[in-house]
GROMACS .gro file of C-alpha atoms in nm:
model
  289
    1MET     CA    1   0.573   1.563  -1.272
    2ARG     CA    2   0.262   1.367  -1.330
    3VAL     CA    3   0.206   1.083  -1.039
    4ALA     CA    4  -0.072   0.831  -1.077
    5ILE     CA    5  -0.211   0.740  -0.770
    6GLN     CA    6  -0.528   0.573  -0.622
    7GLY     CA    7  -0.800   0.754  -0.470
    8PHE     CA    8  -0.878   1.122  -0.422
    9GLN     CA    9  -0.808   1.441  -0.244
   10GLY     CA   10  -0.817   1.358   0.118
   11SER     CA   11  -0.664   0.986   0.035
   12PHE     CA   12  -0.319   0.833   0.210
   13HIS     CA   13  -0.249   0.791  -0.154
   14GLN     CA   14  -0.247   1.177  -0.153
   15VAL     CA   15  -0.013   1.206   0.125
   16ALA     CA   16   0.236   0.955   0.059
   17ALA     CA   17   0.299   1.108  -0.281
   18GLY     CA   18   0.325   1.471  -0.157
   19GLN     CA   19   0.577   1.293   0.127
   20TYR     CA   20   0.788   1.116  -0.180
   21PHE     CA   21   0.761   1.357  -0.477
   22GLY     CA   22   0.698   1.719  -0.294
   23THR     CA   23   0.400   1.886  -0.335
   24ALA     CA   24   0.501   2.049  -0.707
   25ALA     CA   25   0.397   1.734  -0.847
   26ALA     CA   26   0.080   1.719  -1.022
   27LEU     CA   27  -0.119   1.421  -0.935
   28SER     CA   28  -0.357   1.207  -1.171
   29PHE     CA   29  -0.655   1.005  -0.938
   30CYS     CA   30  -0.718   0.708  -1.027
   31ALA     CA   31  -1.048   0.503  -0.944
   32THR     CA   32  -0.883   0.157  -0.932
   33PHE     CA   33  -0.510   0.046  -0.900
   34GLY     CA   34  -0.523  -0.125  -1.233
   35GLU     CA   35  -0.567   0.202  -1.433
   36VAL     CA   36  -0.275   0.360  -1.160
   37VAL     CA   37  -0.065   0.105  -1.327
   38ALA     CA   38  -0.207   0.184  -1.688
   39GLN     CA   39  -0.161   0.532  -1.679
   40ALA     CA   40   0.221   0.499  -1.572
   41ALA     CA   41   0.248   0.254  -1.844
   42ASP     CA   42   0.182   0.406  -2.129
   43GLY     CA   43   0.275   0.720  -2.070
   44ARG     CA   44  -0.016   0.969  -1.923
   45ALA     CA   45   0.176   0.960  -1.576
   46ASP     CA   46   0.554   0.955  -1.539
   47ALA     CA   47   0.520   0.743  -1.240
   48ALA     CA   48   0.301   0.562  -0.989
   49LEU     CA   49   0.245   0.468  -0.647
   50MET     CA   50   0.065   0.211  -0.515
   51ALA     CA   51   0.003   0.073  -0.176
   52MET     CA   52   0.105  -0.282  -0.113
   53GLU     CA   53   0.063  -0.352   0.222
   54ASN     CA   54  -0.063  -0.244   0.581
   55SER     CA   55   0.106  -0.364   0.895
   56LEU     CA   56  -0.272  -0.433   1.042
   57ALA     CA   57  -0.475  -0.515   0.725
   58GLY     CA   58  -0.175  -0.732   0.508
   59SER     CA   59  -0.091  -0.728   0.200
   60ILE     CA   60  -0.323  -0.623  -0.093
   61LEU     CA   61  -0.264  -0.921  -0.342
   62PRO     CA   62  -0.449  -0.815  -0.639
   63ASN     CA   63  -0.163  -0.568  -0.665
   64TYR     CA   64   0.091  -0.807  -0.645
   65LEU     CA   65  -0.026  -0.935  -0.943
   66LEU     CA   66  -0.063  -0.590  -1.130
   67LEU     CA   67   0.291  -0.535  -1.010
   68GLU     CA   68   0.395  -0.906  -1.158
   69ARG     CA   69   0.250  -0.813  -1.517
   70ALA     CA   70   0.302  -0.468  -1.549
   71ASP     CA   71   0.595  -0.349  -1.741
   72LEU     CA   72   0.733  -0.095  -1.468
   73THR     CA   73   1.000  -0.103  -1.240
   74ILE     CA   74   0.998  -0.021  -0.911
   75THR     CA   75   1.255   0.303  -0.803
   76GLY     CA   76   1.165   0.374  -0.380
   77GLU     CA   77   0.936   0.300  -0.135
   78VAL     CA   78   0.718   0.521   0.132
   79TYR     CA   79   0.641   0.409   0.431
   80LEU     CA   80   0.349   0.610   0.600
   81PRO     CA   81   0.193   0.634   0.928
   82ILE     CA   82  -0.178   0.561   0.903
   83HIS     CA   83  -0.397   0.751   1.161
   84GLN     CA   84  -0.764   0.662   1.077
   85HIS     CA   85  -1.065   0.860   1.222
   86LEU     CA   86  -1.425   0.872   1.255
   87LEU     CA   87  -1.544   1.126   1.048
   88ALA     CA   88  -1.882   1.282   1.047
   89LEU     CA   89  -2.106   1.597   0.974
   90PRO     CA   90  -2.056   1.921   1.188
   91GLY     CA   91  -2.296   1.817   1.467
   92THR     CA   92  -2.296   1.486   1.482
   93THR     CA   93  -2.285   1.260   1.804
   94LEU     CA   94  -2.216   0.892   1.820
   95ALA     CA   95  -2.563   0.792   1.918
   96ASP     CA   96  -2.685   0.962   1.598
   97VAL     CA   97  -2.451   0.701   1.363
   98LEU     CA   98  -2.625   0.401   1.181
   99ALA     CA   99  -2.362   0.362   0.905
  100VAL     CA  100  -2.008   0.385   0.853
  101HIS     CA  101  -1.861   0.428   0.516
  102SER     CA  102  -1.469   0.369   0.412
  103HIS     CA  103  -1.254   0.160   0.215
  104PRO     CA  104  -1.240  -0.219   0.296
  105MET     CA  105  -0.847  -0.200   0.420
  106ALA     CA  106  -0.967   0.133   0.641
  107LEU     CA  107  -1.240  -0.074   0.804
  108ARG     CA  108  -0.995  -0.372   0.865
  109GLN     CA  109  -0.773  -0.138   1.053
  110CYS     CA  110  -1.022  -0.048   1.282
  111GLY     CA  111  -1.204  -0.355   1.352
  112ASP     CA  112  -1.180  -0.344   1.729
  113PHE     CA  113  -1.358  -0.003   1.787
  114LEU     CA  114  -1.635  -0.083   1.507
  115ALA     CA  115  -1.697  -0.413   1.712
  116GLN     CA  116  -1.852  -0.203   1.991
  117TYR     CA  117  -2.132  -0.095   1.789
  118PRO     CA  118  -2.263  -0.377   1.596
  119HIS     CA  119  -2.562  -0.231   1.520
  120TRP     CA  120  -2.371   0.013   1.251
  121GLN     CA  121  -2.376  -0.096   0.926
  122LEU     CA  122  -2.046  -0.104   0.776
  123VAL     CA  123  -2.060  -0.001   0.385
  124GLU     CA  124  -1.740  -0.094   0.175
  125THR     CA  125  -1.645   0.205  -0.051
  126GLU     CA  126  -1.347   0.285  -0.328
  127ASP     CA  127  -1.155   0.538  -0.120
  128THR     CA  128  -1.136   0.668   0.250
  129GLY     CA  129  -1.104   1.067   0.095
  130LEU     CA  130  -1.389   1.000  -0.174
  131SER     CA  131  -1.622   0.901   0.130
  132ALA     CA  132  -1.542   1.205   0.298
  133GLN     CA  133  -1.606   1.441   0.010
  134LEU     CA  134  -1.911   1.246  -0.092
  135LEU     CA  135  -2.045   1.286   0.279
  136ALA     CA  136  -1.964   1.660   0.294
  137GLU     CA  137  -2.169   1.672  -0.068
  138ARG     CA  138  -2.480   1.490   0.018
  139GLN     CA  139  -2.483   1.577   0.351
  140THR     CA  140  -2.646   1.223   0.504
  141PRO     CA  141  -2.788   1.239   0.838
  142GLY     CA  142  -2.650   0.912   1.010
  143VAL     CA  143  -2.354   0.833   0.838
  144ALA     CA  144  -1.979   0.887   0.961
  145VAL     CA  145  -1.680   0.774   0.733
  146VAL     CA  146  -1.332   0.628   0.832
  147ALA     CA  147  -1.098   0.861   0.687
  148GLY     CA  148  -0.773   1.046   0.785
  149ALA     CA  149  -0.711   1.403   0.931
  150GLN     CA  150  -0.626   1.535   0.592
  151ALA     CA  151  -0.985   1.437   0.451
  152ALA     CA  152  -1.136   1.610   0.752
  153ALA     CA  153  -0.955   1.912   0.732
  154ALA     CA  154  -1.029   1.897   0.310
  155PHE     CA  155  -1.398   1.879   0.340
  156GLY     CA  156  -1.521   2.032   0.684
  157LEU     CA  157  -1.582   1.762   0.887
  158GLN     CA  158  -1.635   1.680   1.255
  159LEU     CA  159  -1.368   1.450   1.441
  160LEU     CA  160  -1.645   1.234   1.589
  161ALA     CA  161  -1.385   0.991   1.763
  162PRO     CA  162  -0.997   1.037   1.686
  163ALA     CA  163  -0.730   0.759   1.625
  164ILE     CA  164  -0.961   0.438   1.607
  165HIS     CA  165  -0.718   0.220   1.440
  166ASP     CA  166  -0.653  -0.077   1.648
  167ASP     CA  167  -0.287  -0.066   1.690
  168PRO     CA  168  -0.069   0.313   1.710
  169HIS     CA  169   0.216   0.158   1.491
  170ASN     CA  170   0.005   0.132   1.177
  171TYR     CA  171   0.185   0.194   0.836
  172THR     CA  172   0.113   0.158   0.502
  173ARG     CA  173   0.402   0.075   0.243
  174PHE     CA  174   0.372   0.235  -0.093
  175LEU     CA  175   0.590   0.155  -0.373
  176VAL     CA  176   0.737   0.385  -0.648
  177LEU     CA  177   0.656   0.245  -1.014
  178GLU     CA  178   0.831   0.385  -1.368
  179ARG     CA  179   0.895   0.279  -1.700
  180ALA     CA  180   1.230   0.090  -1.673
  181PRO     CA  181   1.398   0.266  -2.043
  182GLU     CA  182   1.319   0.616  -1.831
  183ALA     CA  183   1.422   0.505  -1.494
  184GLN     CA  184   1.713   0.718  -1.339
  185PRO     CA  185   1.928   0.490  -1.178
  186VAL     CA  186   1.895   0.488  -0.779
  187ALA     CA  187   2.164   0.605  -0.618
  188ALA     CA  188   2.314   0.366  -0.295
  189PRO     CA  189   2.033   0.102  -0.341
  190ASP     CA  190   2.025  -0.132  -0.042
  191LYS     CA  191   1.692  -0.310  -0.105
  192ALA     CA  192   1.518  -0.545  -0.434
  193SER     CA  193   1.215  -0.684  -0.498
  194LEU     CA  194   1.239  -1.006  -0.706
  195TYR     CA  195   0.971  -1.231  -0.842
  196PHE     CA  196   1.051  -1.595  -0.886
  197TYR     CA  197   0.876  -1.970  -0.890
  198THR     CA  198   1.061  -2.295  -0.836
  199SER     CA  199   0.965  -2.660  -0.948
  200HIS     CA  200   0.660  -2.803  -0.753
  201ALA     CA  201   0.877  -3.019  -0.566
  202PRO     CA  202   0.997  -3.044  -0.210
  203GLY     CA  203   1.258  -2.841  -0.063
  204CYS     CA  204   1.294  -2.616  -0.346
  205LEU     CA  205   1.150  -2.293  -0.183
  206ALA     CA  206   1.406  -2.380   0.106
  207GLN     CA  207   1.682  -2.383  -0.128
  208VAL     CA  208   1.631  -2.009  -0.250
  209LEU     CA  209   1.596  -1.905   0.114
  210THR     CA  210   1.898  -2.067   0.228
  211LEU     CA  211   2.085  -1.894  -0.058
  212VAL     CA  212   1.915  -1.572   0.057
  213ALA     CA  213   2.046  -1.615   0.422
  214ALA     CA  214   2.395  -1.735   0.294
  215HIS     CA  215   2.476  -1.423   0.117
  216GLY     CA  216   2.387  -1.216   0.452
  217LEU     CA  217   2.079  -1.042   0.324
  218ASN     CA  218   1.756  -0.991   0.522
  219LEU     CA  219   1.444  -1.138   0.348
  220SER     CA  220   1.194  -0.858   0.496
  221LYS     CA  221   0.911  -1.009   0.255
  222LEU     CA  222   0.765  -1.287   0.104
  223GLN     CA  223   0.450  -1.329  -0.071
  224SER     CA  224   0.313  -1.613  -0.253
  225CYS     CA  225   0.059  -1.529  -0.563
  226PRO     CA  226  -0.115  -1.808  -0.745
  227ARG     CA  227  -0.022  -1.881  -1.127
  228PRO     CA  228  -0.288  -1.826  -1.388
  229ARG     CA  229  -0.389  -2.167  -1.532
  230GLN     CA  230  -0.186  -2.362  -1.257
  231PRO     CA  231  -0.405  -2.463  -0.990
  232TRP     CA  232  -0.221  -2.463  -0.667
  233HIS     CA  233   0.096  -2.355  -0.789
  234TYR     CA  234   0.246  -2.035  -0.688
  235GLY     CA  235   0.510  -1.780  -0.744
  236PHE     CA  236   0.675  -1.562  -0.479
  237HIS     CA  237   0.764  -1.170  -0.450
  238ALA     CA  238   1.049  -1.156  -0.230
  239ASP     CA  239   1.181  -0.800  -0.092
  240VAL     CA  240   1.556  -0.855   0.008
  241GLU     CA  241   1.806  -0.585   0.201
  242PHE     CA  242   2.153  -0.582   0.159
  243ASP     CA  243   2.472  -0.393   0.286
  244SER     CA  244   2.655  -0.395  -0.041
  245PRO     CA  245   2.524  -0.416  -0.430
  246ALA     CA  246   2.784  -0.712  -0.437
  247GLN     CA  247   2.560  -0.903  -0.245
  248LEU     CA  248   2.256  -0.883  -0.424
  249SER     CA  249   2.473  -0.926  -0.770
  250THR     CA  250   2.606  -1.266  -0.638
  251LEU     CA  251   2.266  -1.406  -0.531
  252LEU     CA  252   2.087  -1.306  -0.862
  253GLN     CA  253   2.419  -1.508  -1.039
  254GLU     CA  254   2.328  -1.775  -0.781
  255LEU     CA  255   1.954  -1.821  -0.794
  256PRO     CA  256   1.899  -1.922  -1.180
  257ARG     CA  257   1.989  -2.267  -1.080
  258VAL     CA  258   1.728  -2.292  -0.785
  259THR     CA  259   1.445  -2.134  -0.991
  260GLU     CA  260   1.249  -2.190  -1.296
  261GLU     CA  261   1.201  -1.798  -1.359
  262LEU     CA  262   1.366  -1.521  -1.185
  263ARG     CA  263   1.268  -1.155  -1.261
  264VAL     CA  264   1.405  -0.841  -1.064
  265LEU     CA  265   1.126  -0.606  -1.023
  266GLY     CA  266   1.315  -0.329  -0.893
  267VAL     CA  267   1.664  -0.234  -0.702
  268TYR     CA  268   1.603   0.085  -0.465
  269GLN     CA  269   1.618   0.256  -0.140
  270ARG     CA  270   1.431   0.106   0.145
  271GLY     CA  271   1.209   0.375   0.273
  272SER     CA  272   1.222   0.560   0.619
  273MET     CA  273   1.002   0.514   0.917
  274GLU     CA  274   1.161   0.800   1.104
  275PHE     CA  275   0.938   1.131   1.018
  276GLY     CA  276   0.636   1.262   1.202
  277GLU     CA  277   0.320   1.187   1.253
  278LEU     CA  278  -0.022   1.258   1.071
  279VAL     CA  279  -0.204   1.504   1.287
  280THR     CA  280  -0.469   1.319   1.498
  281ASP     CA  281  -0.532   1.543   1.819
  282SER     CA  282  -0.865   1.700   1.835
  283LYS     CA  283  -0.735   2.032   1.913
  284ALA     CA  284  -0.553   2.075   1.563
  285LEU     CA  285  -0.905   1.952   1.403
  286ALA     CA  286  -1.089   2.182   1.609
  287GLY     CA  287  -1.134   2.445   1.331
  288ASN     CA  288  -1.334   2.168   1.148
  289ARG     CA  289  -1.583   2.095   1.411
   0.00000   0.00000   0.00000
């Protein structure tokens, strides 16, 4: 199986893909999320793994628009604990650091730590793993990167400051996407992702939410997204959790009367947050110092 992911070697997407698909899956590294979706849609990849939100930095709004427009279905999800570290070339000290490079979401997750060093220049890049790779290749003095332990191990970087993210309970949620005609039915589904929009009138969204509650489903996510060519009108991405598929079936029968468009983006098993943490301690990374 070939899986398209955003990012490069040492990225958190690589870790999440390994967790879900196993190490036997071949990864197709993509520079952008748009390329991830395109590869899955046109058959260059059998599936895609795409980050949607982080528990500290929030939703990745462009990815909700990609999901809305893609001819793909959601078949699974992954919750990955994210432990961000400050990495540098061996021998570097905090006093040597002048600039910190990383993906903007990673920098946002470490705002409290980075604010202690206002003289550091924060440079946004396209990927945490790629930032680590480029530092190792270019050997740029005075530069540090925010990335995971896997990037330190892959590129021989020093752990300069461990676990610098603002909250120890830092997770990113990823969705697994496949072409609908080829996706296998999911056994024992208990979660669904929906996209809908309603009339632009008072109380319309409340009617949808009332139906979700009335049928005993848990609304675990509600994300508004602008509708193209209709300023200040919004569509909504909703994730609902249920105990029985019959609950979802009944809800889907009733939602059309309170929505103007309704699409099921995927029905799947909710991801687990019950697993071991990524390596974070300095002893485990001592070989990279």
